[in-house]
Amino acid sequence: MRRLILAIGVFCAGWSSVYAQRGNLPSAEFNANTRFEQLGTALPTPNSTRAASGAPGKEYWQQRADYDIKVELDDANQRIIGTETVTYFNHSPDDLPYLWIQLDQNLFKKDAIGATTQLGGVNPQGMSAGQLSKLAGTSTKEYGYNITSIKDAKGNPLHTVTNHTMMRIDLPTPLKPNQSVSFSVEWNYNITEYYGRSGYEFFKDGNYNYFIAHWFPRMAVYDDVNGWQHKQFLGQGEFTVPFGNYKVAITAPSDHIVGATGECQNYSQVLSKTQMDRLNKAKKNFKEPTLIVTQEEAVAAEKNKATGKKTWVFKADNVRDFAFTSSRKFIWDAMMTNVQGKDILCMSYFSKEGNPLWEKYSTQVIAHTLKSYSARTIPYPYPVAISCHATPGGGMEYPMISFNGGRPEPDGTYSESVKYGMIGVIIHEVGHNFFPMIVNSDERQWSWMDEGLNTFCQYLAEQEWDRNYPSRRGEPQYIVDYMKSAPNTQVPIMASSDNIMQFGPNAYAKPATALNILRETVMGRELFDYAFQEYARRWAFKHPTPADFFRTMEDASGVDLDWFWKGWFYGVEPVDQDLAEVEWFAIDAMDPAITKAAQKAADEKKRQTMAVQRNKKDIKQTVVEANPAMNDFYNSYDRYAVTEADKKKYADYLATLSDDERKLLESGKNFYTLSLKNKGGVPMPVILQAKYEDGTTEVFRFPAEIWRMNDVSIKKVIPTDKKVAQWTLDPFLEIADIDTENNSYPRQAAQPTRFQMYKQRQGGSQQPNPMQQQRQGASGAVGGRN
C-alpha cells in the first residue's frame, strides 16, 4: 500500500478525465481507436422503404404469391407428381418483364452447381454404396425437376429459361405495379433419401416415411433491397420465399396419415369416425395429448399396404412456404394450448421407432415453445403447430410443421443426451415458426438472422423447460473454443450463408451468444427484451435485413451498439481481457501519531536483515559492557516520538479542511488502481469482483465505453471501504473471455492439464486405455442440422 496526500483546492476535472482515460501511459502507448465510431457506410442508406430507425418505411412494399396445388405422392416409386396455379401480385413500383421461379430440387441434378462444387476425398476406411455411386455418377435414377408444362391463364405456353436451380418466366407483356398475373406449372420428380431437409426414410418393414419440402416450383423474392433474390441453391444457404395463401390437395395411399402446413379442410372425409372422435376430444384437452392414431393401429397398418387413395385438402393463409408429411407408419397425437388468448392445436406425427420418447414429450414441447417464443416476440398467429419424427438426428423447419430428430434405441431405451437432444431440436425447429417463417429474413444470404436469433430464443425456452437443461449454445463460455480457433478458419457472422466456415458455431452459436451477452451484460434484460420484441413486431410478415435488426435494437433501447456489431458480427477477433496489475493506495491522514508509528514499523522491517541483526546484537552488547552509562544513551532519544510541534502542525492542517474533506480524510478509504489490457481485440464491458479480507464480495461493472480512448491498455481506480484480498475479472463468465488464467490478481494457481498413463508392453508398444477407445468411438448428442 502507498499513501496519498489529500491536496486541498480545485483539481482540474478535464485533466482528471484525460489522465484516467489514458491510464497514465506514455504518449507512445496512447491509442485512440475507431472501434467506437459509428458503422456509417457499412449500413445501407435509409430511404422511404426502410427507415433510419430500423422500421419499415412509409413506402415499404412486398410482393405476394398465392398457390392452388394438386399433388400426388407415388408411394410405389417414391415420386411426386404435381400441378399448380400461381397468382403473383406486383406491389412494387416497377414493371416486371419476367418472373423468377425457384427449382430447389435441381440441387440433386448431376450437373448442379451445388453438386459439382462439393469438395472432399475418398475415405480409406470405407464408404457407403450410395456415397460411391454419387461420386462415380453411376446412379440410374434421375433427380431434379421434370417440368412438363408452363402456361399462362389462357393456356398459352410461356417461354422459360432454366439456370440450374432458378428459372426465368418471360411474360408476354410486363407486369405493371398493382397488377397480378396467373400461370400454371406441371411437374414431377423422384424423391431423394432424407438428407436433413426433405426426402424419405425407408424401413426394413418395407414402408417409407415421407417428409416433403421445397417440392413445388416456388416464386423467388423480389424486393427493394436486391431486386430478384435468385442466388443459386447450393445446399447450405436456405430459402427466401414471399408470403401468400395456399390451397393444397395431397393425394396419398388411403392408409397414410398426412400432416401439413395449415388446417385440413376435409378431415371428415379422410378420417374414420373413431379418429374424428379422438381429434374432437383432443381439441378440448389442454393438459395432455390425445392419441388419434395409436401405436397398435400404426403397427397394424405397416403390415398391409392399401391399394386405394385418399386426397387431403389443406388451407394456409399468409405463409411463406408449404411442406407435408405422409406415412402409414404414423402414430398421431394432439392437444390444445392457449397462447395469449388464442387456442392452437399442437400435433405430433411419429412412427413406433420414436417411442416412448415422442409420445411422452413431443407435443408438450410444442406447446411450451409457442408460449415461450410468443412472450418474447409476437403471439403465435397460426392455428396449428406440428412436430414430425424424421431421422435419428437433426431437424428442419417449415411454416406450422417441422421435421425433427431424436430416436431411442430399438428396445425403447434412451440416454439423457438423446432425450435432451430431441427436446432441443423440437424447440429449435418449432421456434423457427417465428424466425424466419413470420419474421421473414433472407436465409439465402444471412443464415444468422434466423438460426442465430432462433438459437438464442431456444436457449431461453430450454432453460424455462428445465432450469438444469444442458443447453449447448447460448452461454458465453460455450463459444470460447470456437473464438480461440485460428482466424483463417473463421469468417464473420456477416458472411454470406454459402460462404460460412464452421457453420454451426458461426450461424447458430456465436450470434446467439452475442444476443445473450447483450441481454445480460451490455443492455440489461428490460432494455433488450423490449427492443427485441419491437424488432419482431415491426417485421412480422415482412422481409427484414441485418441493418433493420441493428437499427431497431438501438432505436428501441437508446443504447449505441455499433461497437458491438463491429466486434461480434463484422470481425473474428476474440475477447481476452487481462488484469495485469493492481496497485493499492490509501489517503495519508497526516496525523503524526499514525504517520510516525507507521514509519517506525516500516523502518524496523527494513532493518531486519540477518547482517544488521547480528551486528546490532554484537555491537550493542560490547559497548554496554564497556560503559554501562551508554545503555541510557541508547534509550534516551526516540526519533518516532510525537512532539508538540507535530501536534500543532496537524491541528493547523485540520482547521483548513471543510466537513466533507475531513470526512474523506478520516474515511479510511482504499484506492486500487487496476491495470487492464485488451489482448483479444473486441472491447467489452469490464466486470470486476473484489473479495475482501473478511470474505465478503462486491462486483463493479463498467460499460464497454471504458475502452473508447484506448482499446489496448487502461487503468481504472476503484475505491473500497475494506481491504481487497483478491480481484477477479469476469467472475460470472459473461463475456466469452478466451483466457481466464489472466483474470485474477494476485494470480491464482493454474490447474494441471490431465494426461493418461499408458501401460508399457514388451517391445516398447503402448497398451491403449479401453475407456479412451470407447470415448473416441462414441457419438455425441443429436447431430446434424438443427
PDB file of C-alpha atoms in Angstrom, residues 75-78 200-210 253 255-256 299 301-306 327-329 352-353:
ATOM      1  CA  ASP A  75     -45.501 -44.415 -52.797  1.00  0.00           C
ATOM      2  CA  ALA A  76     -44.633 -47.271 -55.160  1.00  0.00           C
ATOM      3  CA  ASN A  77     -41.976 -45.249 -56.981  1.00  0.00           C
ATOM      4  CA  GLN A  78     -41.123 -42.564 -54.390  1.00  0.00           C
ATOM      5  CA  TYR A 200     -37.952 -40.211 -47.434  1.00  0.00           C
ATOM      6  CA  GLU A 201     -36.760 -42.674 -44.798  1.00  0.00           C
ATOM      7  CA  PHE A 202     -37.002 -46.363 -45.718  1.00  0.00           C
ATOM      8  CA  PHE A 203     -37.596 -49.011 -43.038  1.00  0.00           C
ATOM      9  CA  LYS A 204     -36.871 -52.706 -43.048  1.00  0.00           C
ATOM     10  CA  ASP A 205     -40.599 -53.424 -42.837  1.00  0.00           C
ATOM     11  CA  GLY A 206     -40.845 -52.148 -46.431  1.00  0.00           C
ATOM     12  CA  ASN A 207     -42.503 -48.838 -45.617  1.00  0.00           C
ATOM     13  CA  TYR A 208     -41.487 -45.221 -46.109  1.00  0.00           C
ATOM     14  CA  ASN A 209     -41.909 -42.083 -44.043  1.00  0.00           C
ATOM     15  CA  TYR A 210     -42.090 -39.037 -46.319  1.00  0.00           C
ATOM     16  CA  PRO A 253     -52.255 -44.029 -50.297  1.00  0.00           C
ATOM     17  CA  ASP A 255     -53.828 -45.944 -45.375  1.00  0.00           C
ATOM     18  CA  HIS A 256     -51.435 -42.995 -44.993  1.00  0.00           C
ATOM     19  CA  VAL A 299     -48.139 -51.161 -36.361  1.00  0.00           C
ATOM     20  CA  ALA A 301     -51.160 -50.529 -40.822  1.00  0.00           C
ATOM     21  CA  GLU A 302     -47.481 -51.256 -41.528  1.00  0.00           C
ATOM     22  CA  LYS A 303     -48.237 -54.877 -42.363  1.00  0.00           C
ATOM     23  CA  ASN A 304     -50.674 -54.385 -45.241  1.00  0.00           C
ATOM     24  CA  LYS A 305     -50.331 -51.753 -47.946  1.00  0.00           C
ATOM     25  CA  ALA A 306     -53.628 -50.382 -49.170  1.00  0.00           C
ATOM     26  CA  SER A 327     -46.818 -42.388 -43.873  1.00  0.00           C
ATOM     27  CA  ARG A 328     -48.885 -45.434 -42.923  1.00  0.00           C
ATOM     28  CA  LYS A 329     -46.493 -45.926 -40.006  1.00  0.00           C
ATOM     29  CA  LYS A 352     -43.048 -46.555 -33.401  1.00  0.00           C
ATOM     30  CA  GLU A 353     -39.294 -46.116 -33.802  1.00  0.00           C
TER      31      GLU A 353
END
